[in-house]
PDB file of C-alpha atoms and ligand atoms in Angstrom:
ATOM      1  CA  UNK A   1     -21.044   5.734  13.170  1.00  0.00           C
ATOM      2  CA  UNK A   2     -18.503   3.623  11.496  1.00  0.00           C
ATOM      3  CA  UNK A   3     -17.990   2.832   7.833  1.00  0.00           C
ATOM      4  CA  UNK A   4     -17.327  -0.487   6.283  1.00  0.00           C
ATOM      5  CA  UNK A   5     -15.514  -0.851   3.130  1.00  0.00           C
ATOM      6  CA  UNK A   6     -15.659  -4.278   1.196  1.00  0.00           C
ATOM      7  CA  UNK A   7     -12.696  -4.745  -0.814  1.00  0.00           C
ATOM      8  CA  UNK A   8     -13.691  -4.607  -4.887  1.00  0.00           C
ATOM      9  CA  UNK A   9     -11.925  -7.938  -5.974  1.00  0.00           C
ATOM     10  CA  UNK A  10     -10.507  -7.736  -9.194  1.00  0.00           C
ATOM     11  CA  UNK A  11      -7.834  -9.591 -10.862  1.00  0.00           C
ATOM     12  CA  UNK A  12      -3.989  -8.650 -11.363  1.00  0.00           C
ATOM     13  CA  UNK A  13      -2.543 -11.048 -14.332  1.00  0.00           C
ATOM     14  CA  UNK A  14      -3.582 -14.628 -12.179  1.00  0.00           C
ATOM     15  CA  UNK A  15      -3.415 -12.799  -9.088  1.00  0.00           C
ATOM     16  CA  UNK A  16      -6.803 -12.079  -6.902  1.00  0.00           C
ATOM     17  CA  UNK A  17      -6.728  -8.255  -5.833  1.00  0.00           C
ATOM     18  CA  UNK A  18      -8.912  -6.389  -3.688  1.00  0.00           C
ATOM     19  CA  UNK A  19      -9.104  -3.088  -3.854  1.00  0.00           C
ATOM     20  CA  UNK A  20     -10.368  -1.002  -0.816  1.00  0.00           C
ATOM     21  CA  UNK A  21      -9.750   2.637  -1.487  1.00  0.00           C
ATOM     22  CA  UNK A  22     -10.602   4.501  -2.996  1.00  0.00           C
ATOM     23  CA  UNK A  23     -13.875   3.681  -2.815  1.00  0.00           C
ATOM     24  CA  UNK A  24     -17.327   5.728  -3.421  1.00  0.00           C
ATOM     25  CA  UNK A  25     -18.040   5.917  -0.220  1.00  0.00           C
ATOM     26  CA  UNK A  26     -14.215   7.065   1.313  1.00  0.00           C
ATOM     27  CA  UNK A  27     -11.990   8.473  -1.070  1.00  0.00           C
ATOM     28  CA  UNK A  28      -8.922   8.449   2.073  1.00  0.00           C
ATOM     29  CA  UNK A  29      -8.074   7.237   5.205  1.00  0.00           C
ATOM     30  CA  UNK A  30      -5.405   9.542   7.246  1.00  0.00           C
ATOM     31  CA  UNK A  31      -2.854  10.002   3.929  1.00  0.00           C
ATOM     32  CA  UNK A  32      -3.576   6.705   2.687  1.00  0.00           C
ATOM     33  CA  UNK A  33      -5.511   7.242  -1.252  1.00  0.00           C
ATOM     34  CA  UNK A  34      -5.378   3.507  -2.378  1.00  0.00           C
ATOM     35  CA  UNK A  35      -5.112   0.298  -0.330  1.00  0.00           C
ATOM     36  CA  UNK A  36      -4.621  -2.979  -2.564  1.00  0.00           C
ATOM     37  CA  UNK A  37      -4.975  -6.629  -0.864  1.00  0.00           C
ATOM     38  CA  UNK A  38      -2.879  -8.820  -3.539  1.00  0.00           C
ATOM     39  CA  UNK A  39      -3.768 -12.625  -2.670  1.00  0.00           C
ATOM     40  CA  UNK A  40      -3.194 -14.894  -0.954  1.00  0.00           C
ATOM     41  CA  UNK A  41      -2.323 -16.663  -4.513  1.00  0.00           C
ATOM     42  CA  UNK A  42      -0.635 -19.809  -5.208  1.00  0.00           C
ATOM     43  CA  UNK A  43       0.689 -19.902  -8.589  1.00  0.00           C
ATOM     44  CA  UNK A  44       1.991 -22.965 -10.456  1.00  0.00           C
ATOM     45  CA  UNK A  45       5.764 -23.426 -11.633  1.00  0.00           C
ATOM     46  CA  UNK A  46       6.224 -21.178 -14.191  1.00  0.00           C
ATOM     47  CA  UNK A  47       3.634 -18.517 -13.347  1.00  0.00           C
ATOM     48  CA  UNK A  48       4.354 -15.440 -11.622  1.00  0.00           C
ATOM     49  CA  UNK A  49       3.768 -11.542 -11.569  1.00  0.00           C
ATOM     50  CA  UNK A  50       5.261  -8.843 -13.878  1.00  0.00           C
ATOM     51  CA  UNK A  51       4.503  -5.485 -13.030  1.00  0.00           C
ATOM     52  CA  UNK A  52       6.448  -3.845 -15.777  1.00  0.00           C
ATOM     53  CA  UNK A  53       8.004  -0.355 -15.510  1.00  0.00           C
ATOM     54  CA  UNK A  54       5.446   2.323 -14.766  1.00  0.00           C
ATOM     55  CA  UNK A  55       5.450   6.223 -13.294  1.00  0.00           C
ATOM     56  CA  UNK A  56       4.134   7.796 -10.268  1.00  0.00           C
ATOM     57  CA  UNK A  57       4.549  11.143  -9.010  1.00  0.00           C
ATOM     58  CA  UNK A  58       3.298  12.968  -5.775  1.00  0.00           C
ATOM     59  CA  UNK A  59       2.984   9.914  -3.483  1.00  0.00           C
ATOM     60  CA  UNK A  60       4.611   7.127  -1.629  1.00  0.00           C
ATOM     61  CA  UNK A  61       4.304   3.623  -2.251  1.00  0.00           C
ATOM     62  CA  UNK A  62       3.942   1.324   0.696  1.00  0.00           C
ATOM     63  CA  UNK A  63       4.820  -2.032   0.282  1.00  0.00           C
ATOM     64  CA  UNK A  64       4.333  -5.177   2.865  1.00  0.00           C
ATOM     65  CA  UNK A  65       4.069  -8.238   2.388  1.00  0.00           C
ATOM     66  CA  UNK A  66       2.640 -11.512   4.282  1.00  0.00           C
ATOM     67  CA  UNK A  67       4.423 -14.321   2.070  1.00  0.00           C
ATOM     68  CA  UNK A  68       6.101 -14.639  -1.144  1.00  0.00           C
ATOM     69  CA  UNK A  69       8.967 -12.207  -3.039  1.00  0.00           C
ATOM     70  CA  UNK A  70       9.353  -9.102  -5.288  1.00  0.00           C
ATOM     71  CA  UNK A  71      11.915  -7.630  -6.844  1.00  0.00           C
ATOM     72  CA  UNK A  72      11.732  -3.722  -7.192  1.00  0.00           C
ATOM     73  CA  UNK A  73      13.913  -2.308  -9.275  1.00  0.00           C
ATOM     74  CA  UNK A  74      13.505   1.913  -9.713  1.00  0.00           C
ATOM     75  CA  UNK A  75      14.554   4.737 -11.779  1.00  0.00           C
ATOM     76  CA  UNK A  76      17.509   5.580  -9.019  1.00  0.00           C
ATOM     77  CA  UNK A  77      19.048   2.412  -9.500  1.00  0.00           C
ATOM     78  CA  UNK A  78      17.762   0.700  -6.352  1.00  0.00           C
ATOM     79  CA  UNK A  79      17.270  -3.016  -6.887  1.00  0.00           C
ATOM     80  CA  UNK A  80      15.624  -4.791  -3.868  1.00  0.00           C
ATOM     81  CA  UNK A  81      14.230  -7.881  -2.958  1.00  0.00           C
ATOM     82  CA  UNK A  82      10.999  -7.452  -1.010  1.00  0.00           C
ATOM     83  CA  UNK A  83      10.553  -9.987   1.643  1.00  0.00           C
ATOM     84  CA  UNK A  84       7.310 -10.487   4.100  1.00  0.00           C
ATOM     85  CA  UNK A  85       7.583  -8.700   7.050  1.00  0.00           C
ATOM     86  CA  UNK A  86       9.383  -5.548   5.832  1.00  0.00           C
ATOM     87  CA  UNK A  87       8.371  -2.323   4.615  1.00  0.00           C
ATOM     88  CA  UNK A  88       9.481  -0.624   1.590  1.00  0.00           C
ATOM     89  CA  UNK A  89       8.708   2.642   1.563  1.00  0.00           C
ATOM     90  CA  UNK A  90       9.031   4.267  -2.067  1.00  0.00           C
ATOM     91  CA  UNK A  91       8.867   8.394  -3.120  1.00  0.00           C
ATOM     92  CA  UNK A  92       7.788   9.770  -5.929  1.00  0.00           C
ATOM     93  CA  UNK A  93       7.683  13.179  -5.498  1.00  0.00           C
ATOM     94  CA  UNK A  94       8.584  14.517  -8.669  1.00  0.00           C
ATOM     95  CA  UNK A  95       8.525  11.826 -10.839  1.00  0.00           C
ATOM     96  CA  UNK A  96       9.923   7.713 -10.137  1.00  0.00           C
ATOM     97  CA  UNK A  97       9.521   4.311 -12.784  1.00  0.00           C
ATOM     98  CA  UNK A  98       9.685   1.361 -11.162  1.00  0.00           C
ATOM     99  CA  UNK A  99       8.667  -2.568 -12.077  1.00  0.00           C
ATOM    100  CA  UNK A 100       7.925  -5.399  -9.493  1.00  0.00           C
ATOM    101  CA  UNK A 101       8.766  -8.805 -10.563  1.00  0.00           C
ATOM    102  CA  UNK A 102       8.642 -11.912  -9.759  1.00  0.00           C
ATOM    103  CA  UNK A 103      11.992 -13.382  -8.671  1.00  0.00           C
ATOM    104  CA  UNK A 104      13.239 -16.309 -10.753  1.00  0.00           C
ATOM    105  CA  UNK A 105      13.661 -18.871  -8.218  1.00  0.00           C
ATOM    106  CA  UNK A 106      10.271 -17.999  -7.117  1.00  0.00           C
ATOM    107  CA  UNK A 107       9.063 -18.802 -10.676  1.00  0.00           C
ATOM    108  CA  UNK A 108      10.786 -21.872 -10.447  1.00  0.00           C
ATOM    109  CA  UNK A 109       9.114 -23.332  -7.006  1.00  0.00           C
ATOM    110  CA  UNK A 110       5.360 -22.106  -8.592  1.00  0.00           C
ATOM    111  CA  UNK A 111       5.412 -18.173  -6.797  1.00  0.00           C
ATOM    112  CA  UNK A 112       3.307 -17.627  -3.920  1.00  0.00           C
ATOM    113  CA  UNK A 113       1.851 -14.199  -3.330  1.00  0.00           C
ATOM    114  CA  UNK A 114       0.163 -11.966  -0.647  1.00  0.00           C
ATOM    115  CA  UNK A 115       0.501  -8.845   0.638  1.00  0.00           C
ATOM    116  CA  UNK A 116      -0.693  -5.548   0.488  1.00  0.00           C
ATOM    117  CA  UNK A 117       0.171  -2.483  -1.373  1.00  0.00           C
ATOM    118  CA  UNK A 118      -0.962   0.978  -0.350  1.00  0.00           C
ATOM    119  CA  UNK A 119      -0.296   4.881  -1.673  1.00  0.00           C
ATOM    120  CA  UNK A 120       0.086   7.349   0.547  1.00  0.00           C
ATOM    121  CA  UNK A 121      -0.413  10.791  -0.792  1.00  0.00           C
ATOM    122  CA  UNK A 122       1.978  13.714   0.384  1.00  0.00           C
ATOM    123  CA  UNK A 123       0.840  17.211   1.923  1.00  0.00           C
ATOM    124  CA  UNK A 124       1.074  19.545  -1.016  1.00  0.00           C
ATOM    125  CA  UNK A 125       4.212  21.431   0.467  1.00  0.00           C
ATOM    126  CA  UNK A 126       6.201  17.989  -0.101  1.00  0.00           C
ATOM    127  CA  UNK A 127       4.382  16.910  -3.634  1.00  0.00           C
ATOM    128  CA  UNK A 128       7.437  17.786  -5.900  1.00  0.00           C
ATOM    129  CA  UNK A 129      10.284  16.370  -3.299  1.00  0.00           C
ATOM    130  CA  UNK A 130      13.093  13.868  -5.181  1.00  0.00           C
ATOM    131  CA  UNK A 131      12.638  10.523  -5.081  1.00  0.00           C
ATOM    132  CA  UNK A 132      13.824   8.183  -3.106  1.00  0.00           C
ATOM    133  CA  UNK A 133      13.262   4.278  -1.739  1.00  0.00           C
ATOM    134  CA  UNK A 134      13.588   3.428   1.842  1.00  0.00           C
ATOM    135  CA  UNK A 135      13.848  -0.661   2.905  1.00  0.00           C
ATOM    136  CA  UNK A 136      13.088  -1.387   6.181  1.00  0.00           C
ATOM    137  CA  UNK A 137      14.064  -5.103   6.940  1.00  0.00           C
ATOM    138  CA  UNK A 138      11.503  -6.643   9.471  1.00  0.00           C
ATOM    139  CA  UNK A 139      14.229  -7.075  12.114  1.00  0.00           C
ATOM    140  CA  UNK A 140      14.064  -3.084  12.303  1.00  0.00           C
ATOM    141  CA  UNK A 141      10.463  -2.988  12.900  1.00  0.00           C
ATOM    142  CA  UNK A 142       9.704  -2.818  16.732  1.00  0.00           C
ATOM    143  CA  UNK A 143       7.275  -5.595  17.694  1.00  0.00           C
ATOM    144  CA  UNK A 144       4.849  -5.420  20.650  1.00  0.00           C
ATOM    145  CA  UNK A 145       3.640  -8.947  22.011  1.00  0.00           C
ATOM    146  CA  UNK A 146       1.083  -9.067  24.677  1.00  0.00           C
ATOM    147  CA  UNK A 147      -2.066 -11.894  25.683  1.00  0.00           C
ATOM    148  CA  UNK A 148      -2.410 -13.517  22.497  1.00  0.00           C
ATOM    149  CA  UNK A 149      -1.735 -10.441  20.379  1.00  0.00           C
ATOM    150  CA  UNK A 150       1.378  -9.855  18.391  1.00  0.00           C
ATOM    151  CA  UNK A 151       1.652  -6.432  16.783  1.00  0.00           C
ATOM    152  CA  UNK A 152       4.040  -4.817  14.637  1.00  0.00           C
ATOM    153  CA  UNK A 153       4.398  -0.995  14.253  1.00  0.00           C
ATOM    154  CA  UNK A 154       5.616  -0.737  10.740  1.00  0.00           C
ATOM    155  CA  UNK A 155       4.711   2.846  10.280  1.00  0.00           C
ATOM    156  CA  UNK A 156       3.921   5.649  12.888  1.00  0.00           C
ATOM    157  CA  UNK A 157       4.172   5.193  16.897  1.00  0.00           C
ATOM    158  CA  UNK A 158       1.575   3.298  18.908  1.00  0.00           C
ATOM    159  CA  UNK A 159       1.381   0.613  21.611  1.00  0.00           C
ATOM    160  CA  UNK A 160       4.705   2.325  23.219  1.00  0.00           C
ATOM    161  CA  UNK A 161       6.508   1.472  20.391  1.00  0.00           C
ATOM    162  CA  UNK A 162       7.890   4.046  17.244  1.00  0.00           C
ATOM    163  CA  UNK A 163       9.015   3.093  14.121  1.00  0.00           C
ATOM    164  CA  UNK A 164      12.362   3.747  12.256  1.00  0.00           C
ATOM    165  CA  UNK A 165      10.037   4.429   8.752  1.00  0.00           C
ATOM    166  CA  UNK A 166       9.792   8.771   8.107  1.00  0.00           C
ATOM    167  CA  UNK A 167       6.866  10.008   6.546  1.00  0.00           C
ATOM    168  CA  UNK A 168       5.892  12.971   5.426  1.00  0.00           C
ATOM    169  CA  UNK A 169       2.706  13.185   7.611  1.00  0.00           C
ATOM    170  CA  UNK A 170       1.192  11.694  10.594  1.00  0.00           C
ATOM    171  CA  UNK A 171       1.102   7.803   9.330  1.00  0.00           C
ATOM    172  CA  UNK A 172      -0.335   5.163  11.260  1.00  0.00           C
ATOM    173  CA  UNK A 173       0.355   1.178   9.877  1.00  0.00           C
ATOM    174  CA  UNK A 174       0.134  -1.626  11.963  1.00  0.00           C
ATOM    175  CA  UNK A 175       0.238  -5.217  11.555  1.00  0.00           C
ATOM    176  CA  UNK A 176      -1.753  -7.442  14.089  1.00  0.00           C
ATOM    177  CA  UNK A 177      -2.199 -11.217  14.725  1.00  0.00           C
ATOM    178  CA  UNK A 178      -4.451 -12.250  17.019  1.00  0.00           C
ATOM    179  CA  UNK A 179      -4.856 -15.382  18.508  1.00  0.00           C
ATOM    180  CA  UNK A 180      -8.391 -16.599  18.869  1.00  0.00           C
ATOM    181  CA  UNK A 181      -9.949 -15.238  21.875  1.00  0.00           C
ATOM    182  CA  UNK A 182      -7.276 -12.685  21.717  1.00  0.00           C
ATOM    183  CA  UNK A 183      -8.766  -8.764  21.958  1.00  0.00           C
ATOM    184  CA  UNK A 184      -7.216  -5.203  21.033  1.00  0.00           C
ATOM    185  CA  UNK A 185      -8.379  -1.816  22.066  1.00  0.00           C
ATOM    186  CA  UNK A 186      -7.721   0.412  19.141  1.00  0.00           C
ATOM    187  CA  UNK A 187      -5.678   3.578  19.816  1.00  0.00           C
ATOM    188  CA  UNK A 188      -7.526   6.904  19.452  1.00  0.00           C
ATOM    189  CA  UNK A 189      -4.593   9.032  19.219  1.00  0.00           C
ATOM    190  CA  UNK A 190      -4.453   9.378  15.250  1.00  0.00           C
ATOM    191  CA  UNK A 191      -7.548  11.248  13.737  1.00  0.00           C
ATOM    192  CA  UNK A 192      -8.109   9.121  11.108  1.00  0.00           C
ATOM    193  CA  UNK A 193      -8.387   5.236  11.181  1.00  0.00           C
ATOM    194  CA  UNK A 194      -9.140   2.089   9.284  1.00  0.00           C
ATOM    195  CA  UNK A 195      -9.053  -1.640  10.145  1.00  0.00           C
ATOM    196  CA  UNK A 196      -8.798  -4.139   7.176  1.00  0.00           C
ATOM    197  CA  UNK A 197      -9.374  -7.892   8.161  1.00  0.00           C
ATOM    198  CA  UNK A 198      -6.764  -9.679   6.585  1.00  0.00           C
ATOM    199  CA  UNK A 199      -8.350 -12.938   7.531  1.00  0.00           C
ATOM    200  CA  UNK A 200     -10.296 -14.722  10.338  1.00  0.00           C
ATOM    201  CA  UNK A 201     -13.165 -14.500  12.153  1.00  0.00           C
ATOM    202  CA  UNK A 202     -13.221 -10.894  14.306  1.00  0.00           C
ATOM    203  CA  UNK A 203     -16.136  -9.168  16.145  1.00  0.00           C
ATOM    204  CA  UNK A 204     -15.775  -5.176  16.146  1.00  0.00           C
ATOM    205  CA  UNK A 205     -16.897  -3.636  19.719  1.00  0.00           C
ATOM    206  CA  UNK A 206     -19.106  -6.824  19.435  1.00  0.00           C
ATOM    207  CA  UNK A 207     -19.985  -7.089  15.857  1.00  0.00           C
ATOM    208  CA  UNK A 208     -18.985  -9.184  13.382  1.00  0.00           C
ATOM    209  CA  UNK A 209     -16.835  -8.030  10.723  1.00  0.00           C
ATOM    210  CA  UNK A 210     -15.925  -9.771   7.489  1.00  0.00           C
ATOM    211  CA  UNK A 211     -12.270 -10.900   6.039  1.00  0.00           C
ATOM    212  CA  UNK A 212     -11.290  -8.357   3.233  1.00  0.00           C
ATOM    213  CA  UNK A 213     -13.107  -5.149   4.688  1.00  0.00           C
ATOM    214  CA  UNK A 214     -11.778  -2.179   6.500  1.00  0.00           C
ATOM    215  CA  UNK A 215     -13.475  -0.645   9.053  1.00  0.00           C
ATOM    216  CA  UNK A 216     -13.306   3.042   9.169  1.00  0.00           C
ATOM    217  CA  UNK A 217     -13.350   4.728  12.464  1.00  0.00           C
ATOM    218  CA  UNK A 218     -14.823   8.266  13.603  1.00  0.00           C
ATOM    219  CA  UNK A 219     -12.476  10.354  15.260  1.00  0.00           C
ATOM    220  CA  UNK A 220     -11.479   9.471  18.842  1.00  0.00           C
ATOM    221  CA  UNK A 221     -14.174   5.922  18.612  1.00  0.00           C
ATOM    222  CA  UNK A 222     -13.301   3.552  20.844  1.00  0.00           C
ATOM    223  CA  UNK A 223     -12.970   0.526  19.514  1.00  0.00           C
ATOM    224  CA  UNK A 224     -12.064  -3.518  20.790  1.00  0.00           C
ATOM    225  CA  UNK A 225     -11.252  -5.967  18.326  1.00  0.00           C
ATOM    226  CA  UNK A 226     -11.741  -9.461  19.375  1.00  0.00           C
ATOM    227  CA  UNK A 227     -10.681 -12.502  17.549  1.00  0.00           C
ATOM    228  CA  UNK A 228     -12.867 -15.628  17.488  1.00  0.00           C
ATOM    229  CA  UNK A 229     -10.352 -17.238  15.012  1.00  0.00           C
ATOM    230  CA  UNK A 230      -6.549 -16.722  14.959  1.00  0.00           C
ATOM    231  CA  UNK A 231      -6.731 -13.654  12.812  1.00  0.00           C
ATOM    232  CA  UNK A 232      -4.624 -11.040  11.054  1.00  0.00           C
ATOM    233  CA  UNK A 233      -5.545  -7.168  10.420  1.00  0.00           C
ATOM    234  CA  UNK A 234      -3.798  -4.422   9.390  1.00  0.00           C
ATOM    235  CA  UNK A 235      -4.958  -0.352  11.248  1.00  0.00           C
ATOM    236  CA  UNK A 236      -3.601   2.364   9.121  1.00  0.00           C
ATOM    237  CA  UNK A 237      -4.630   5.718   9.429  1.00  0.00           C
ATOM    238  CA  UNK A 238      -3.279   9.499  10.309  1.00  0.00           C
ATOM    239  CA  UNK A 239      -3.770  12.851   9.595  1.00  0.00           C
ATOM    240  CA  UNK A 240      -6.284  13.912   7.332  1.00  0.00           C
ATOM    241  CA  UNK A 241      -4.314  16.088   4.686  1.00  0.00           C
ATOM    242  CA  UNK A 242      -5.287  19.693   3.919  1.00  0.00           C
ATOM    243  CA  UNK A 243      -7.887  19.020   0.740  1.00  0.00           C
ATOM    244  CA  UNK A 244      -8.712  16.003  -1.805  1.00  0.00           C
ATOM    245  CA  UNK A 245      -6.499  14.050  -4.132  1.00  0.00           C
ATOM    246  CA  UNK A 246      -7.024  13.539  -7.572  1.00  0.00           C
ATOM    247  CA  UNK A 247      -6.273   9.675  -8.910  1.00  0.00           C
ATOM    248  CA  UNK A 248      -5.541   8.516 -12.899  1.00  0.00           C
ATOM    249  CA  UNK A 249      -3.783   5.691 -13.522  1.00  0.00           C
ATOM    250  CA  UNK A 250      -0.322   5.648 -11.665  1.00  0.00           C
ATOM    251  CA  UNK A 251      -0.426   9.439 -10.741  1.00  0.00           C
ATOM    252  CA  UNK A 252      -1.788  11.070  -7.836  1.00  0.00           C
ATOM    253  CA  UNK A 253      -1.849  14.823  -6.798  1.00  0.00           C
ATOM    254  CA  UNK A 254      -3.297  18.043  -5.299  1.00  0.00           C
ATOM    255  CA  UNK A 255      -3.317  19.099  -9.327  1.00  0.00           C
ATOM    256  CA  UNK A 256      -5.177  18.130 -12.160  1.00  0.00           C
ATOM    257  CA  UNK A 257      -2.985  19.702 -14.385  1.00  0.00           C
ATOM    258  CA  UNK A 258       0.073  18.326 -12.442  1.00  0.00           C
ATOM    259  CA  UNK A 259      -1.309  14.962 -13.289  1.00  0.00           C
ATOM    260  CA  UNK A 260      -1.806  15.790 -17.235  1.00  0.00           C
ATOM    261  CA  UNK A 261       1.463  16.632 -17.273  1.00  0.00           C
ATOM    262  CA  UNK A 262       2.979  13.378 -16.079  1.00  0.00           C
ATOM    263  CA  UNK A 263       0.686  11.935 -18.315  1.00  0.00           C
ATOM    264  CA  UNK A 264       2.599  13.984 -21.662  1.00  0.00           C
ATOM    265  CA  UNK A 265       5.851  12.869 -20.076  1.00  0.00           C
ATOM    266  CA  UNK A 266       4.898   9.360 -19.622  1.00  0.00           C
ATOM    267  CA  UNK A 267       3.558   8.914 -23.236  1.00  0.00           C
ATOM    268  CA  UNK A 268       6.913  11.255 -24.528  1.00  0.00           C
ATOM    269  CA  UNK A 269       9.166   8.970 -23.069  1.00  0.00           C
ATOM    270  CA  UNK A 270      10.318  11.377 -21.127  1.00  0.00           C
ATOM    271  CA  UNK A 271      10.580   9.882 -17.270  1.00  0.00           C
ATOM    272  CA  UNK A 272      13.790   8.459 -16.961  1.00  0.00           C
ATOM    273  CA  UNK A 273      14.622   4.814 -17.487  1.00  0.00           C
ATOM    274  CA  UNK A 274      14.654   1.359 -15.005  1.00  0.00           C
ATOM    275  CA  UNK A 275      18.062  -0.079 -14.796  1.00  0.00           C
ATOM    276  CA  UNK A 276      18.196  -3.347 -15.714  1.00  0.00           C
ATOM    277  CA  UNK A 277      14.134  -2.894 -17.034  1.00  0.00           C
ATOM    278  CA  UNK A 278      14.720  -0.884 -19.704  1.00  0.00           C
ATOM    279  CA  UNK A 279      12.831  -2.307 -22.706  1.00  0.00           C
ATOM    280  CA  UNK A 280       9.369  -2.934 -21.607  1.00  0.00           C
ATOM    281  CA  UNK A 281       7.082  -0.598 -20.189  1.00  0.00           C
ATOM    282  CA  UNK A 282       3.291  -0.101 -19.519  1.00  0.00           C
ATOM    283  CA  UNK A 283       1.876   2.305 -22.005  1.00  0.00           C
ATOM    284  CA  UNK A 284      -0.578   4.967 -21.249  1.00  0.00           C
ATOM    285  CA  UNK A 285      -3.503   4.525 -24.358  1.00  0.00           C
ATOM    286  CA  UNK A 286      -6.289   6.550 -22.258  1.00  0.00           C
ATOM    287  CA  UNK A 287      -5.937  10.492 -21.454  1.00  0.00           C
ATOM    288  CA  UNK A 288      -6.544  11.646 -17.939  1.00  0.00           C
ATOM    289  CA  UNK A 289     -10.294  11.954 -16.839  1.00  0.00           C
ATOM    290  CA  UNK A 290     -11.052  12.918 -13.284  1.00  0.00           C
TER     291      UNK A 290
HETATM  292 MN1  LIG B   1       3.673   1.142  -8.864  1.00  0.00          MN
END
């Protein structure tokens, strides 16, 4: 029996978003709590996004992106321009701020956007770890390339290739392109897994599946992809961690209370500041509800 999530399509200033977890139906997939699709979006000169500085604590952010820039900046000083095809892999353990903007010669050229932004939660033992931000340029990322399929293991090991990104769990993230006519076997090696079409026209052991839903595997399903289109689609997946996660706004944990906290802290002004983004900031108006 498989699952199919339909990514909730919302809007993100003039961005389209679709979000596929958590949904009502699957809270997770392997460590992965939230899975955002942001675009495709063309904007016009001018336009662009401006994620101002905001907290998270007790998860990674994953960060990949198909086409156009961003530029992180975090409370440990990091300042990085985030190009498509590499992976930017952000802590927060015990507490990070960071804003993603659009770059000003993107702004200039009318900014083009997609890409996808997941959380990954952490096993309790590692909730309260420091921070940190890891870049991973796409020339680091191993790339597997076989009959019409081009795959990139950007987080975990599969295909016979491992990659360079450490996580804090079994992780699984993969980025395939397909030519049409093109077909994967899925590995069944990770206990948890999820495909989201990206785009194109793809049959599922047969089926046809939709652009901008994930398809959630049982444990140890086989399962052939097979393009009829070129098309793109991302697996991620992993270990199922040890019991649920709570989710308000920007926070994610194993604790209620953990996350009430953050919320004090965040509305004290207590989380330490963005360099360089230090005078806006998105305030919390709401108090946690679970
Ligand atoms: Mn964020």
């Amino acid at each position: 029996m498989t699952l199919i999530l339909p990514a909730k399509e919302r809007k993100l200033d003039d961005f389209r978003l679709g979000r596929v977890l958590p949904s009502p139906s699957r809270r997770m997939v392997g460590p992965f709590v939230f899975f955002d699709h942001i675009g495709p979006a063309a904007l016009a000169p001018g336009g662009g996004l401006d994620v101002r500085p905001h907290p998270h604590i007790n998860l990674s952010t994953v960060t990949y992106l198909f086409e156009g820039q961003m530029q992180h900046r975090d409370s440990l000083g990091t300042e990085q321009l985030i190009r498509p095809g590499a992976v930017n892999w952000m802590t927060a353990g015990r507490g990070i701020v960071h804003s993603e903007r659009s770059p000003q010669d993107e702004r200039d050229r009318g900014p083009r956007m997609h890409g996808l932004q997941l959380w990954v939660a952490m096993p309790e033992e590692f909730e309260e770890v420091a921070p940190g931000f890891a870049h991973h340029p796409e020339s680091t990322l191993p790339e597997v390339s076989d009959k019409g399929v081009r795959l990139r293991v950007l987080v975990g090991e599969a295909f016979g290739a491992t990659s360079p990104v450490l996580t804090y769990s079994p992780t699984l993230y993969v980025d395939a392109s397909l030519d049409a006519g093109a077909r994967l076997a899925i590995p069944t090696d990770y206990e948890e897994r999820g495909i989201y079409i990206i785009e194109g026209d793809v049959l599922c052991n047969g089926a046809a599946c939709d652009a901008r839903t994930m398809i959630v595997l049982d444990a140890g399903a086989e399962a052939v992809f097979e393009a009829k289109t070129r098309a793109r689609f991302v697996i991620v997946g992993g270990a199922k961690l040890e019991g649920p996660r709570y989710i308000w706004w920007n926070f994610v944990s194993s604790r209620k209370e953990r996350i009430e906290h953050a919320a004090r802290e965040w509305k004290a002004g207590n989380f330490p500041k963005v360099p360089g983004d230090e005078i806006e900031f998105i305030p919390l108006t709401d108090e946690p509800k679970f």
